[in-house]
mmCIF file of C-alpha atoms and ligand atoms in Angstrom:
data_model
loop_
_atom_site.group_PDB
_atom_site.id
_atom_site.type_symbol
_atom_site.label_atom_id
_atom_site.label_comp_id
_atom_site.label_asym_id
_atom_site.label_seq_id
_atom_site.Cartn_x
_atom_site.Cartn_y
_atom_site.Cartn_z
ATOM 1 C CA MET A 1 22.658 -41.537 -45.559
ATOM 2 C CA LYS A 2 23.830 -40.030 -48.295
ATOM 3 C CA PRO A 3 26.733 -37.306 -48.508
ATOM 4 C CA LEU A 4 25.505 -33.879 -48.836
ATOM 5 C CA LEU A 5 26.668 -30.438 -50.189
ATOM 6 C CA LEU A 6 24.956 -27.443 -48.822
ATOM 7 C CA LYS A 7 25.719 -24.664 -51.615
ATOM 8 C CA GLY A 8 25.851 -20.901 -51.193
ATOM 9 C CA GLY A 9 23.918 -20.729 -47.981
ATOM 10 C CA ARG A 10 24.505 -18.172 -45.164
ATOM 11 C CA ILE A 11 26.546 -19.597 -42.807
ATOM 12 C CA VAL A 12 26.054 -18.499 -39.061
ATOM 13 C CA ASP A 13 28.239 -20.241 -36.178
ATOM 14 C CA PRO A 14 28.315 -18.191 -33.229
ATOM 15 C CA ALA A 15 30.937 -21.105 -31.543
ATOM 16 C CA THR A 16 33.158 -19.705 -34.431
ATOM 17 C CA SER A 17 31.968 -16.117 -35.061
ATOM 18 C CA LEU A 18 31.160 -17.190 -38.675
ATOM 19 C CA ASP A 19 28.797 -15.428 -40.621
ATOM 20 C CA SER A 20 29.203 -15.700 -44.331
ATOM 21 C CA LEU A 21 28.340 -16.776 -47.854
ATOM 22 C CA ARG A 22 29.980 -20.290 -47.958
ATOM 23 C CA ASP A 23 29.308 -24.142 -49.005
ATOM 24 C CA LEU A 24 28.964 -26.758 -45.985
ATOM 25 C CA ARG A 25 29.816 -30.297 -46.642
ATOM 26 C CA VAL A 26 28.549 -33.204 -44.654
ATOM 27 C CA ARG A 27 29.652 -36.862 -44.547
ATOM 28 C CA ASP A 28 29.530 -39.809 -42.348
ATOM 29 C CA GLY A 29 27.055 -37.898 -40.107
ATOM 30 C CA ARG A 30 29.788 -34.966 -39.751
ATOM 31 C CA ILE A 31 30.700 -32.225 -40.579
ATOM 32 C CA ALA A 32 33.372 -32.102 -43.060
ATOM 33 C CA GLU A 33 34.241 -29.064 -44.563
ATOM 34 C CA ILE A 34 33.146 -25.230 -44.961
ATOM 35 C CA GLY A 35 34.837 -23.611 -47.735
ATOM 36 C CA GLU A 36 34.182 -21.101 -50.604
ATOM 37 C CA HIS A 37 32.981 -22.909 -53.709
ATOM 38 C CA LEU A 38 33.954 -26.496 -53.047
ATOM 39 C CA ASP A 39 33.316 -28.526 -55.432
ATOM 40 C CA ALA A 40 30.805 -31.905 -55.677
ATOM 41 C CA ALA A 41 32.200 -35.859 -54.982
ATOM 42 C CA ALA A 42 30.347 -38.005 -57.432
ATOM 43 C CA ASP A 43 28.493 -39.666 -54.504
ATOM 44 C CA GLU A 44 27.154 -35.793 -52.865
ATOM 45 C CA GLU A 45 23.433 -34.967 -53.593
ATOM 46 C CA ILE A 46 24.207 -31.065 -54.166
ATOM 47 C CA VAL A 47 21.763 -28.729 -51.794
ATOM 48 C CA ASP A 48 21.109 -25.213 -53.509
ATOM 49 C CA ALA A 49 20.806 -23.376 -50.151
ATOM 50 C CA ARG A 50 20.802 -19.916 -51.536
ATOM 51 C CA GLY A 51 18.586 -17.670 -49.491
ATOM 52 C CA THR A 52 18.596 -19.351 -46.773
ATOM 53 C CA VAL A 53 20.811 -19.267 -43.437
ATOM 54 C CA ILE A 54 22.637 -22.516 -42.144
ATOM 55 C CA ALA A 55 23.173 -22.735 -38.305
ATOM 56 C CA PRO A 56 24.141 -25.490 -35.733
ATOM 57 C CA GLY A 57 20.972 -27.781 -35.070
ATOM 58 C CA PHE A 58 18.676 -25.702 -32.555
ATOM 59 C CA ILE A 59 18.214 -27.239 -29.381
ATOM 60 C CA ASP A 60 14.978 -26.484 -26.769
ATOM 61 C CA MET A 61 16.415 -26.918 -23.276
ATOM 62 C CA HIS A 62 12.810 -27.028 -22.054
ATOM 63 C CA VAL A 63 9.680 -29.295 -23.371
ATOM 64 C CA HIS A 64 7.725 -31.725 -21.796
ATOM 65 C CA LEU A 65 7.794 -35.035 -23.985
ATOM 66 C CA ARG A 66 4.797 -36.637 -21.741
ATOM 67 C CA GLU A 67 6.217 -40.042 -21.897
ATOM 68 C CA PRO A 68 6.195 -41.991 -19.797
ATOM 69 C CA GLY A 69 3.045 -41.343 -18.156
ATOM 70 C CA PHE A 70 0.905 -38.939 -20.255
ATOM 71 C CA GLU A 71 0.974 -40.294 -23.519
ATOM 72 C CA GLU A 72 -2.763 -38.860 -24.537
ATOM 73 C CA LYS A 73 -0.786 -35.585 -24.525
ATOM 74 C CA GLU A 74 2.398 -36.143 -26.222
ATOM 75 C CA THR A 75 4.703 -39.085 -26.990
ATOM 76 C CA ILE A 76 8.643 -39.151 -27.596
ATOM 77 C CA ALA A 77 7.663 -40.123 -31.216
ATOM 78 C CA THR A 78 5.216 -37.049 -31.438
ATOM 79 C CA GLY A 79 7.144 -34.703 -29.665
ATOM 80 C CA THR A 80 10.062 -34.980 -31.323
ATOM 81 C CA LEU A 81 8.426 -35.302 -34.519
ATOM 82 C CA ALA A 82 7.361 -31.868 -33.356
ATOM 83 C CA ALA A 83 10.802 -30.994 -32.526
ATOM 84 C CA VAL A 84 12.429 -31.656 -35.998
ATOM 85 C CA ASN A 85 9.621 -29.886 -37.914
ATOM 86 C CA GLY A 86 10.313 -26.924 -35.578
ATOM 87 C CA GLY A 87 14.031 -27.079 -36.455
ATOM 88 C CA PHE A 88 15.215 -28.805 -33.280
ATOM 89 C CA THR A 89 18.294 -31.273 -33.161
ATOM 90 C CA ALA A 90 17.964 -32.012 -29.941
ATOM 91 C CA VAL A 91 15.485 -31.210 -26.781
ATOM 92 C CA ALA A 92 16.003 -31.659 -22.671
ATOM 93 C CA CYS A 93 12.280 -33.373 -21.637
ATOM 94 C CA MET A 94 11.242 -32.099 -18.278
ATOM 95 C CA PRO A 95 10.618 -35.178 -15.079
ATOM 96 C CA ASN A 96 6.747 -33.735 -14.715
ATOM 97 C CA THR A 97 6.005 -37.163 -15.955
ATOM 98 C CA ASN A 98 4.313 -40.792 -14.138
ATOM 99 C CA PRO A 99 6.461 -41.768 -12.955
ATOM 100 C CA ALA A 100 8.277 -38.806 -12.071
ATOM 101 C CA LEU A 101 12.249 -39.141 -13.902
ATOM 102 C CA ASP A 102 13.373 -39.032 -10.407
ATOM 103 C CA ASP A 103 15.072 -42.520 -10.448
ATOM 104 C CA PRO A 104 18.181 -44.269 -13.171
ATOM 105 C CA THR A 105 15.784 -47.256 -13.895
ATOM 106 C CA VAL A 106 12.888 -45.010 -15.227
ATOM 107 C CA LEU A 107 15.456 -42.648 -17.195
ATOM 108 C CA SER A 108 16.666 -45.815 -18.398
ATOM 109 C CA ALA A 109 13.440 -47.141 -19.687
ATOM 110 C CA LEU A 110 12.635 -43.354 -21.185
ATOM 111 C CA MET A 111 16.223 -43.464 -22.889
ATOM 112 C CA GLN A 112 15.406 -46.861 -24.520
ATOM 113 C CA THR A 113 11.866 -45.187 -26.071
ATOM 114 C CA VAL A 114 14.246 -42.446 -26.799
ATOM 115 C CA GLN A 115 16.659 -44.856 -29.161
ATOM 116 C CA ARG A 116 13.560 -46.468 -30.596
ATOM 117 C CA GLU A 117 11.547 -43.673 -31.327
ATOM 118 C CA ALA A 118 12.805 -40.188 -31.301
ATOM 119 C CA ARG A 119 13.570 -38.387 -34.769
ATOM 120 C CA CYS A 120 16.185 -35.707 -32.390
ATOM 121 C CA ARG A 121 18.806 -35.974 -29.623
ATOM 122 C CA VAL A 122 16.430 -35.986 -26.301
ATOM 123 C CA TYR A 123 18.481 -35.252 -23.282
ATOM 124 C CA PRO A 124 16.886 -36.159 -19.827
ATOM 125 C CA ILE A 125 16.344 -33.376 -17.286
ATOM 126 C CA ALA A 126 15.846 -35.768 -13.935
ATOM 127 C CA ALA A 127 14.132 -34.124 -11.180
ATOM 128 C CA ILE A 128 15.507 -32.319 -7.765
ATOM 129 C CA THR A 129 13.372 -34.342 -5.347
ATOM 130 C CA ARG A 130 11.937 -37.630 -5.248
ATOM 131 C CA GLY A 131 8.366 -37.583 -7.144
ATOM 132 C CA ARG A 132 9.235 -33.752 -7.595
ATOM 133 C CA GLU A 133 7.195 -33.681 -3.731
ATOM 134 C CA GLY A 134 9.480 -30.849 -2.256
ATOM 135 C CA ARG A 135 11.164 -33.359 0.150
ATOM 136 C CA GLU A 136 13.560 -35.472 -0.026
ATOM 137 C CA PRO A 137 16.657 -35.496 -2.751
ATOM 138 C CA CYS A 138 16.948 -37.878 -5.687
ATOM 139 C CA ASP A 139 20.731 -39.111 -5.889
ATOM 140 C CA TYR A 140 22.142 -36.586 -8.338
ATOM 141 C CA ALA A 141 25.332 -39.157 -9.235
ATOM 142 C CA GLU A 142 23.269 -42.178 -10.329
ATOM 143 C CA LEU A 143 21.045 -40.091 -12.313
ATOM 144 C CA THR A 144 23.752 -38.451 -14.020
ATOM 145 C CA ALA A 145 24.974 -42.010 -14.935
ATOM 146 C CA ALA A 146 21.609 -42.842 -16.725
ATOM 147 C CA GLY A 147 21.861 -39.636 -18.977
ATOM 148 C CA ALA A 148 20.066 -36.335 -16.988
ATOM 149 C CA VAL A 149 21.780 -33.533 -17.892
ATOM 150 C CA ALA A 150 20.038 -30.750 -15.141
ATOM 151 C CA PHE A 151 17.990 -31.374 -12.148
ATOM 152 C CA SER A 152 14.408 -29.821 -12.329
ATOM 153 C CA ASP A 153 11.020 -30.022 -10.235
ATOM 154 C CA ASP A 154 9.445 -28.220 -12.893
ATOM 155 C CA GLY A 155 6.253 -27.583 -13.050
ATOM 156 C CA ASP A 156 6.478 -26.698 -9.298
ATOM 157 C CA SER A 157 9.144 -25.142 -7.349
ATOM 158 C CA VAL A 158 11.400 -26.012 -4.911
ATOM 159 C CA GLU A 159 9.834 -24.234 -1.915
ATOM 160 C CA ASP A 160 11.794 -25.025 1.099
ATOM 161 C CA ALA A 161 15.166 -23.038 1.091
ATOM 162 C CA ASP A 162 16.761 -25.814 3.273
ATOM 163 C CA VAL A 163 15.902 -28.612 0.668
ATOM 164 C CA LEU A 164 17.171 -26.787 -2.524
ATOM 165 C CA ARG A 165 20.547 -25.908 -0.781
ATOM 166 C CA ASP A 166 21.476 -29.258 0.442
ATOM 167 C CA ALA A 167 20.128 -30.410 -3.251
ATOM 168 C CA ALA A 168 22.692 -28.374 -4.897
ATOM 169 C CA LEU A 169 25.410 -29.006 -2.463
ATOM 170 C CA ARG A 170 25.194 -32.549 -3.386
ATOM 171 C CA ALA A 171 24.708 -32.039 -6.871
ATOM 172 C CA ARG A 172 27.558 -29.787 -7.105
ATOM 173 C CA PRO A 173 30.663 -31.769 -8.064
ATOM 174 C CA LEU A 174 28.387 -32.727 -11.372
ATOM 175 C CA ASP A 175 28.468 -30.693 -14.322
ATOM 176 C CA ALA A 176 24.376 -30.747 -14.719
ATOM 177 C CA PRO A 177 22.666 -27.640 -13.634
ATOM 178 C CA ILE A 178 19.613 -27.135 -11.394
ATOM 179 C CA VAL A 179 16.968 -25.619 -13.358
ATOM 180 C CA ASP A 180 14.843 -23.963 -11.396
ATOM 181 C CA HIS A 181 10.748 -23.062 -11.976
ATOM 182 C CA CYS A 182 10.380 -20.133 -9.806
ATOM 183 C CA LEU A 183 6.383 -19.668 -9.007
ATOM 184 C CA PRO A 184 6.133 -17.063 -7.249
ATOM 185 C CA GLU A 185 8.436 -15.465 -9.167
ATOM 186 C CA GLU A 186 9.629 -12.643 -7.331
ATOM 187 C CA THR A 187 10.444 -14.348 -4.161
ATOM 188 C CA LEU A 188 12.045 -17.582 -5.618
ATOM 189 C CA VAL A 189 14.047 -15.933 -8.075
ATOM 190 C CA ALA A 190 15.747 -13.592 -5.269
ATOM 191 C CA ARG A 191 16.124 -16.793 -2.974
ATOM 192 C CA ASP A 192 17.453 -18.530 -5.781
ATOM 193 C CA VAL A 193 20.449 -16.479 -6.663
ATOM 194 C CA LYS A 194 21.248 -16.273 -3.126
ATOM 195 C CA LEU A 195 21.227 -19.873 -2.725
ATOM 196 C CA CYS A 196 23.303 -20.064 -6.490
ATOM 197 C CA ALA A 197 25.905 -17.916 -4.295
ATOM 198 C CA GLU A 198 26.195 -19.228 -1.647
ATOM 199 C CA THR A 199 26.472 -23.125 -2.660
ATOM 200 C CA GLY A 200 28.391 -22.301 -5.998
ATOM 201 C CA LYS A 201 26.188 -24.549 -8.060
ATOM 202 C CA ARG A 202 25.784 -23.621 -11.413
ATOM 203 C CA TRP A 203 22.054 -22.348 -11.480
ATOM 204 C CA HIS A 204 19.598 -21.738 -14.097
ATOM 205 C CA ILE A 205 15.918 -20.092 -14.227
ATOM 206 C CA ALA A 206 13.586 -21.470 -16.210
ATOM 207 C CA HIS A 207 11.046 -19.549 -18.102
ATOM 208 C CA VAL A 208 12.203 -15.871 -16.641
ATOM 209 C CA SER A 209 9.088 -13.808 -17.003
ATOM 210 C CA THR A 210 9.083 -10.647 -15.341
ATOM 211 C CA ALA A 211 11.135 -7.342 -15.102
ATOM 212 C CA ALA A 212 11.399 -7.875 -11.492
ATOM 213 C CA ALA A 213 12.961 -11.299 -11.729
ATOM 214 C CA LEU A 214 14.942 -10.357 -14.862
ATOM 215 C CA GLU A 215 16.316 -7.755 -12.530
ATOM 216 C CA SER A 216 17.610 -10.156 -9.825
ATOM 217 C CA ILE A 217 19.054 -12.021 -12.103
ATOM 218 C CA ALA A 218 21.119 -9.451 -13.918
ATOM 219 C CA ALA A 219 22.270 -7.701 -10.335
ATOM 220 C CA ALA A 220 23.553 -11.384 -9.172
ATOM 221 C CA ARG A 221 25.453 -11.556 -12.493
ATOM 222 C CA SER A 222 27.076 -8.417 -12.315
ATOM 223 C CA ARG A 223 28.436 -9.571 -8.745
ATOM 224 C CA GLY A 224 29.469 -12.594 -10.690
ATOM 225 C CA VAL A 225 26.797 -14.907 -9.670
ATOM 226 C CA ALA A 226 26.911 -18.387 -11.987
ATOM 227 C CA VAL A 227 22.801 -17.958 -12.720
ATOM 228 C CA THR A 228 21.525 -17.961 -16.426
ATOM 229 C CA CYS A 229 17.599 -17.671 -17.289
ATOM 230 C CA GLU A 230 15.822 -18.777 -20.504
ATOM 231 C CA VAL A 231 12.516 -16.886 -22.085
ATOM 232 C CA THR A 232 9.426 -18.203 -23.749
ATOM 233 C CA PRO A 233 8.157 -17.056 -27.291
ATOM 234 C CA HIS A 234 4.482 -16.167 -25.538
ATOM 235 C CA HIS A 235 6.561 -14.271 -22.695
ATOM 236 C CA LEU A 236 8.023 -12.255 -25.189
ATOM 237 C CA THR A 237 4.658 -11.904 -27.344
ATOM 238 C CA PHE A 238 1.564 -11.589 -25.029
ATOM 239 C CA THR A 239 0.189 -9.732 -22.402
ATOM 240 C CA GLY A 240 -2.506 -11.304 -19.630
ATOM 241 C CA ALA A 241 -4.823 -9.428 -21.820
ATOM 242 C CA LEU A 242 -4.784 -12.485 -24.331
ATOM 243 C CA VAL A 243 -7.065 -14.780 -21.364
ATOM 244 C CA LYS A 244 -9.798 -12.506 -21.649
ATOM 245 C CA GLU A 245 -9.816 -12.912 -25.596
ATOM 246 C CA ALA A 246 -8.287 -16.875 -25.675
ATOM 247 C CA GLY A 247 -9.716 -18.321 -22.523
ATOM 248 C CA ALA A 248 -8.224 -21.733 -21.129
ATOM 249 C CA ALA A 249 -5.918 -21.368 -24.938
ATOM 250 C CA ALA A 250 -4.009 -18.944 -22.832
ATOM 251 C CA LYS A 251 -3.518 -20.015 -19.515
ATOM 252 C CA VAL A 252 0.424 -21.061 -18.709
ATOM 253 C CA ASN A 253 2.546 -21.225 -15.508
ATOM 254 C CA PRO A 254 3.769 -18.796 -15.355
ATOM 255 C CA PRO A 255 0.899 -16.897 -16.384
ATOM 256 C CA LEU A 256 1.032 -14.155 -19.072
ATOM 257 C CA ARG A 257 2.301 -10.780 -17.605
ATOM 258 C CA THR A 258 2.137 -6.811 -18.276
ATOM 259 C CA GLN A 259 3.902 -4.961 -21.407
ATOM 260 C CA SER A 260 6.036 -3.418 -19.519
ATOM 261 C CA ASP A 261 7.357 -7.173 -18.428
ATOM 262 C CA VAL A 262 7.067 -7.820 -22.256
ATOM 263 C CA ASP A 263 9.193 -4.804 -23.168
ATOM 264 C CA ALA A 264 11.803 -5.916 -20.215
ATOM 265 C CA LEU A 265 12.163 -9.383 -21.334
ATOM 266 C CA ARG A 266 13.051 -8.513 -24.850
ATOM 267 C CA ARG A 267 15.459 -5.964 -23.782
ATOM 268 C CA GLY A 268 16.889 -8.958 -21.878
ATOM 269 C CA VAL A 269 17.732 -10.398 -25.013
ATOM 270 C CA ARG A 270 19.247 -7.644 -26.803
ATOM 271 C CA ASP A 271 21.633 -6.466 -23.502
ATOM 272 C CA GLY A 272 22.363 -10.211 -23.167
ATOM 273 C CA THR A 273 20.911 -11.133 -19.535
ATOM 274 C CA ILE A 274 19.002 -13.727 -21.420
ATOM 275 C CA ASP A 275 21.177 -16.365 -22.223
ATOM 276 C CA ALA A 276 18.436 -19.039 -24.175
ATOM 277 C CA PHE A 277 15.313 -19.244 -25.865
ATOM 278 C CA ALA A 278 12.999 -22.787 -24.559
ATOM 279 C CA SER A 279 9.826 -22.608 -25.961
ATOM 280 C CA ASP A 280 8.228 -24.496 -22.603
ATOM 281 C CA HIS A 281 6.292 -26.878 -25.127
ATOM 282 C CA ALA A 282 3.766 -28.460 -23.141
ATOM 283 C CA PRO A 283 1.038 -30.105 -25.014
ATOM 284 C CA HIS A 284 -1.957 -31.190 -23.105
ATOM 285 C CA THR A 285 -5.587 -32.618 -24.462
ATOM 286 C CA GLU A 286 -8.125 -30.523 -26.113
ATOM 287 C CA GLN A 287 -10.501 -31.131 -23.439
ATOM 288 C CA GLU A 288 -7.914 -30.063 -20.773
ATOM 289 C CA LYS A 289 -7.248 -26.744 -23.190
ATOM 290 C CA SER A 290 -10.706 -25.909 -23.788
ATOM 291 C CA GLY A 291 -13.625 -24.845 -21.055
ATOM 292 C CA ASP A 292 -13.384 -23.616 -17.600
ATOM 293 C CA PHE A 293 -10.326 -21.727 -17.296
ATOM 294 C CA GLU A 294 -9.997 -22.361 -13.744
ATOM 295 C CA ARG A 295 -10.100 -26.252 -14.587
ATOM 296 C CA ALA A 296 -7.942 -26.062 -17.547
ATOM 297 C CA ALA A 297 -4.356 -27.238 -17.762
ATOM 298 C CA PRO A 298 -1.545 -24.563 -17.781
ATOM 299 C CA GLY A 299 0.596 -24.774 -21.132
ATOM 300 C CA PHE A 300 0.215 -24.963 -24.576
ATOM 301 C CA SER A 301 2.470 -26.402 -27.793
ATOM 302 C CA GLY A 302 5.428 -24.470 -28.607
ATOM 303 C CA LEU A 303 7.757 -26.394 -30.727
ATOM 304 C CA GLU A 304 6.141 -25.905 -33.993
ATOM 305 C CA VAL A 305 6.249 -22.467 -33.826
ATOM 306 C CA ALA A 306 9.133 -21.237 -31.639
ATOM 307 C CA VAL A 307 11.208 -20.287 -34.301
ATOM 308 C CA GLY A 308 9.039 -17.994 -36.191
ATOM 309 C CA ALA A 309 7.230 -16.454 -33.030
ATOM 310 C CA TYR A 310 10.998 -15.341 -31.719
ATOM 311 C CA ALA A 311 11.713 -13.850 -35.047
ATOM 312 C CA ALA A 312 8.463 -12.230 -35.019
ATOM 313 C CA ALA A 313 9.186 -10.648 -31.212
ATOM 314 C CA LEU A 314 12.597 -9.397 -31.979
ATOM 315 C CA ALA A 315 12.502 -8.596 -35.542
ATOM 316 C CA ASP A 316 15.915 -6.780 -35.280
ATOM 317 C CA LEU A 317 18.049 -9.047 -33.399
ATOM 318 C CA PRO A 318 21.604 -10.354 -35.035
ATOM 319 C CA LEU A 319 21.728 -13.567 -36.675
ATOM 320 C CA LEU A 320 24.433 -14.430 -34.802
ATOM 321 C CA ARG A 321 22.936 -13.494 -31.334
ATOM 322 C CA PHE A 322 19.467 -15.526 -32.588
ATOM 323 C CA VAL A 323 21.382 -18.733 -33.278
ATOM 324 C CA ALA A 324 23.332 -18.421 -30.083
ATOM 325 C CA LEU A 325 20.077 -18.235 -27.957
ATOM 326 C CA LEU A 326 18.894 -21.158 -29.516
ATOM 327 C CA SER A 327 22.272 -23.401 -30.181
ATOM 328 C CA THR A 328 25.278 -22.505 -28.525
ATOM 329 C CA ASN A 329 24.180 -21.189 -25.499
ATOM 330 C CA PRO A 330 21.705 -24.100 -24.531
ATOM 331 C CA ALA A 331 24.272 -26.540 -25.419
ATOM 332 C CA ARG A 332 27.006 -24.651 -23.396
ATOM 333 C CA ILE A 333 24.667 -24.537 -20.360
ATOM 334 C CA LEU A 334 23.848 -28.181 -20.867
ATOM 335 C CA LYS A 335 27.026 -29.163 -21.099
ATOM 336 C CA ILE A 336 25.909 -30.948 -24.187
ATOM 337 C CA ARG A 337 27.464 -31.955 -27.662
ATOM 338 C CA GLY A 338 26.366 -29.023 -30.531
ATOM 339 C CA GLY A 339 25.975 -25.132 -30.906
ATOM 340 C CA THR A 340 28.482 -25.309 -33.791
ATOM 341 C CA LEU A 341 29.239 -26.237 -37.187
ATOM 342 C CA ALA A 342 33.039 -26.787 -36.815
ATOM 343 C CA PRO A 343 33.979 -29.587 -38.767
ATOM 344 C CA LYS A 344 34.133 -33.172 -37.616
ATOM 345 C CA GLU A 345 31.450 -31.984 -35.018
ATOM 346 C CA ALA A 346 28.274 -34.319 -35.455
ATOM 347 C CA ALA A 347 26.444 -33.164 -38.646
ATOM 348 C CA ASP A 348 23.280 -30.987 -36.242
ATOM 349 C CA ILE A 349 22.127 -28.083 -38.867
ATOM 350 C CA THR A 350 19.061 -26.130 -38.739
ATOM 351 C CA ILE A 351 18.207 -24.215 -41.985
ATOM 352 C CA PHE A 352 16.120 -21.541 -42.024
ATOM 353 C CA ALA A 353 14.834 -18.692 -43.985
ATOM 354 C CA ASP A 354 12.653 -15.406 -43.421
ATOM 355 C CA ARG A 355 9.909 -16.302 -45.430
ATOM 356 C CA PRO A 356 6.443 -15.535 -44.127
ATOM 357 C CA TRP A 357 3.940 -18.222 -43.035
ATOM 358 C CA ARG A 358 0.586 -18.856 -41.201
ATOM 359 C CA VAL A 359 0.220 -20.940 -38.074
ATOM 360 C CA ASP A 360 -1.715 -24.486 -38.900
ATOM 361 C CA PRO A 361 -2.256 -26.169 -35.445
ATOM 362 C CA ALA A 362 -4.130 -28.327 -37.207
ATOM 363 C CA ALA A 363 -1.477 -29.661 -38.949
ATOM 364 C CA PHE A 364 0.760 -29.721 -35.916
ATOM 365 C CA ALA A 365 2.690 -32.874 -35.479
ATOM 366 C CA SER A 366 2.246 -32.456 -31.923
ATOM 367 C CA LYS A 367 -0.606 -34.542 -30.159
ATOM 368 C CA GLY A 368 -1.386 -30.763 -28.420
ATOM 369 C CA LYS A 369 -2.943 -28.846 -31.239
ATOM 370 C CA CYS A 370 -2.975 -25.459 -28.690
ATOM 371 C CA THR A 371 -0.757 -22.421 -29.337
ATOM 372 C CA PRO A 372 -1.738 -18.622 -28.226
ATOM 373 C CA PHE A 373 -0.089 -18.431 -32.156
ATOM 374 C CA ALA A 374 -2.854 -20.320 -33.673
ATOM 375 C CA GLY A 375 -3.886 -18.063 -37.123
ATOM 376 C CA ARG A 376 -0.820 -15.743 -36.481
ATOM 377 C CA ARG A 377 1.910 -14.976 -39.459
ATOM 378 C CA LEU A 378 5.176 -15.678 -38.483
ATOM 379 C CA PRO A 379 8.458 -14.213 -40.514
ATOM 380 C CA ARG A 380 11.174 -16.916 -40.341
ATOM 381 C CA ARG A 381 10.438 -20.564 -41.080
ATOM 382 C CA ILE A 382 12.054 -23.712 -40.913
ATOM 383 C CA LEU A 383 13.320 -25.375 -44.094
ATOM 384 C CA ALA A 384 15.466 -28.307 -42.966
ATOM 385 C CA THR A 385 16.256 -30.164 -39.490
ATOM 386 C CA ILE A 386 19.376 -32.407 -40.083
ATOM 387 C CA VAL A 387 20.120 -34.934 -37.152
ATOM 388 C CA GLY A 388 23.720 -36.373 -37.232
ATOM 389 C CA GLY A 389 23.729 -36.042 -40.964
ATOM 390 C CA ALA A 390 20.373 -37.458 -41.909
ATOM 391 C CA VAL A 391 17.815 -35.232 -43.298
ATOM 392 C CA ARG A 392 14.948 -35.179 -40.638
ATOM 393 C CA TYR A 393 12.784 -32.554 -41.923
ATOM 394 C CA ARG A 394 12.402 -31.094 -45.058
ATOM 395 C CA ALA A 395 9.584 -28.170 -45.741
ATOM 396 C CA PRO A 396 7.550 -30.031 -48.711
ATOM 397 C CA ASP A 397 7.650 -27.168 -50.566
ATOM 398 C CA TRP A 398 11.432 -26.496 -50.486
ATOM 399 C CA GLU A 399 13.194 -26.984 -54.229
ATOM 400 C CA ALA A 400 17.003 -26.679 -53.116
HETATM 401 O O1 LIG B 501 2.298 -24.069 -18.093
HETATM 402 C C1 LIG B 501 3.022 -24.877 -17.966
HETATM 403 N N1 LIG B 501 3.028 -25.961 -18.237
HETATM 404 N N2 LIG B 501 4.214 -24.428 -17.355
HETATM 405 C C2 LIG B 501 5.044 -25.471 -16.418
HETATM 406 O O2 LIG B 501 5.606 -25.325 -15.646
HETATM 407 C C3 LIG B 501 4.112 -27.150 -16.336
HETATM 408 C C4 LIG B 501 3.655 -27.165 -17.885
HETATM 409 C C5 LIG B 501 3.019 -28.317 -18.191
HETATM 410 O O3 LIG B 501 3.670 -29.371 -17.311
HETATM 411 O O4 LIG B 501 1.886 -28.476 -18.385
#
């Protein structure tokens, strides 16, 4: 791994409130130094980063990597390749696999595959209930010891409030938050913020998609309830009208909503109610995403379009806030490393620029080639992704 000197980039680090043109040195897998006009050492590769933005590595806290059990849709290898191509140095993967991530032996086996095959860091989110069936609690302490950073029955909501309350109390001594997938959204988000207040457990609402759900989160936070939330690129962009045009390709859970919901979500990003961007990367086979709407699988690939799509939806969002939503805040919510470019930290770095490009799903590394952003022109693109000092993605046309 060659040491690097990134020269003249705009360094945006929300953790230290830095937004300035600086040089950045990477050595031994860590951020060595940030300064104005650093001199290159003999063994360093010099990268001309003028005209680019250098940010702490992006973290997608909500992806489906499909392993174990659904390798025809995605694998650790293909999903993490998609992640680094999309600018992500870390992802948190959901437990709706087969078997579900509800047991330490399943988690340990997954982490071995990650060790062998992953291109970026992978943090598993374990199930709340056994088999994600909404009845029996998992052993949260054991799951945390095996690497779980959060608990969720994603894909399904935990319908029984007593089961969820019991789970929150059991998991309360652990750092890992509850990440709830709320469908039907309004009633379950309202219930969840109550449970969060009652149990004192840290809570995160996955892919918030309606104005009303966002309002109940904002109201709870103003009362001091420890609830955070995330939003997907598609819910910030499209309305249900897309279904007429795109059919099964636009099917997703939670579904695409109305323009006033889209507007409320964009306001929520700007006013700070929404804490994190998360793609809900949900790859499926071509067959599952074509034909009859009712029978099609919900969800589509997100990792390789997310950064550009967020920039398109929120063109005027200050860069410090943009990076906080993609890096610093997900790291803080999951209590994982990253989210900063402070010296001595692991060199997880995302380099991007405002250069328009057109989405071509055939070029995705992900096995899932379906996205409602297909053919769209997006304003921001990834130039390089560095994980622990190793360059894991470099745009082929970026002459540095
Ligand atoms: O559209 C979705 N697809 N929403 C989910 O919550 C689950 C996901 C999947 O696993 O395919």
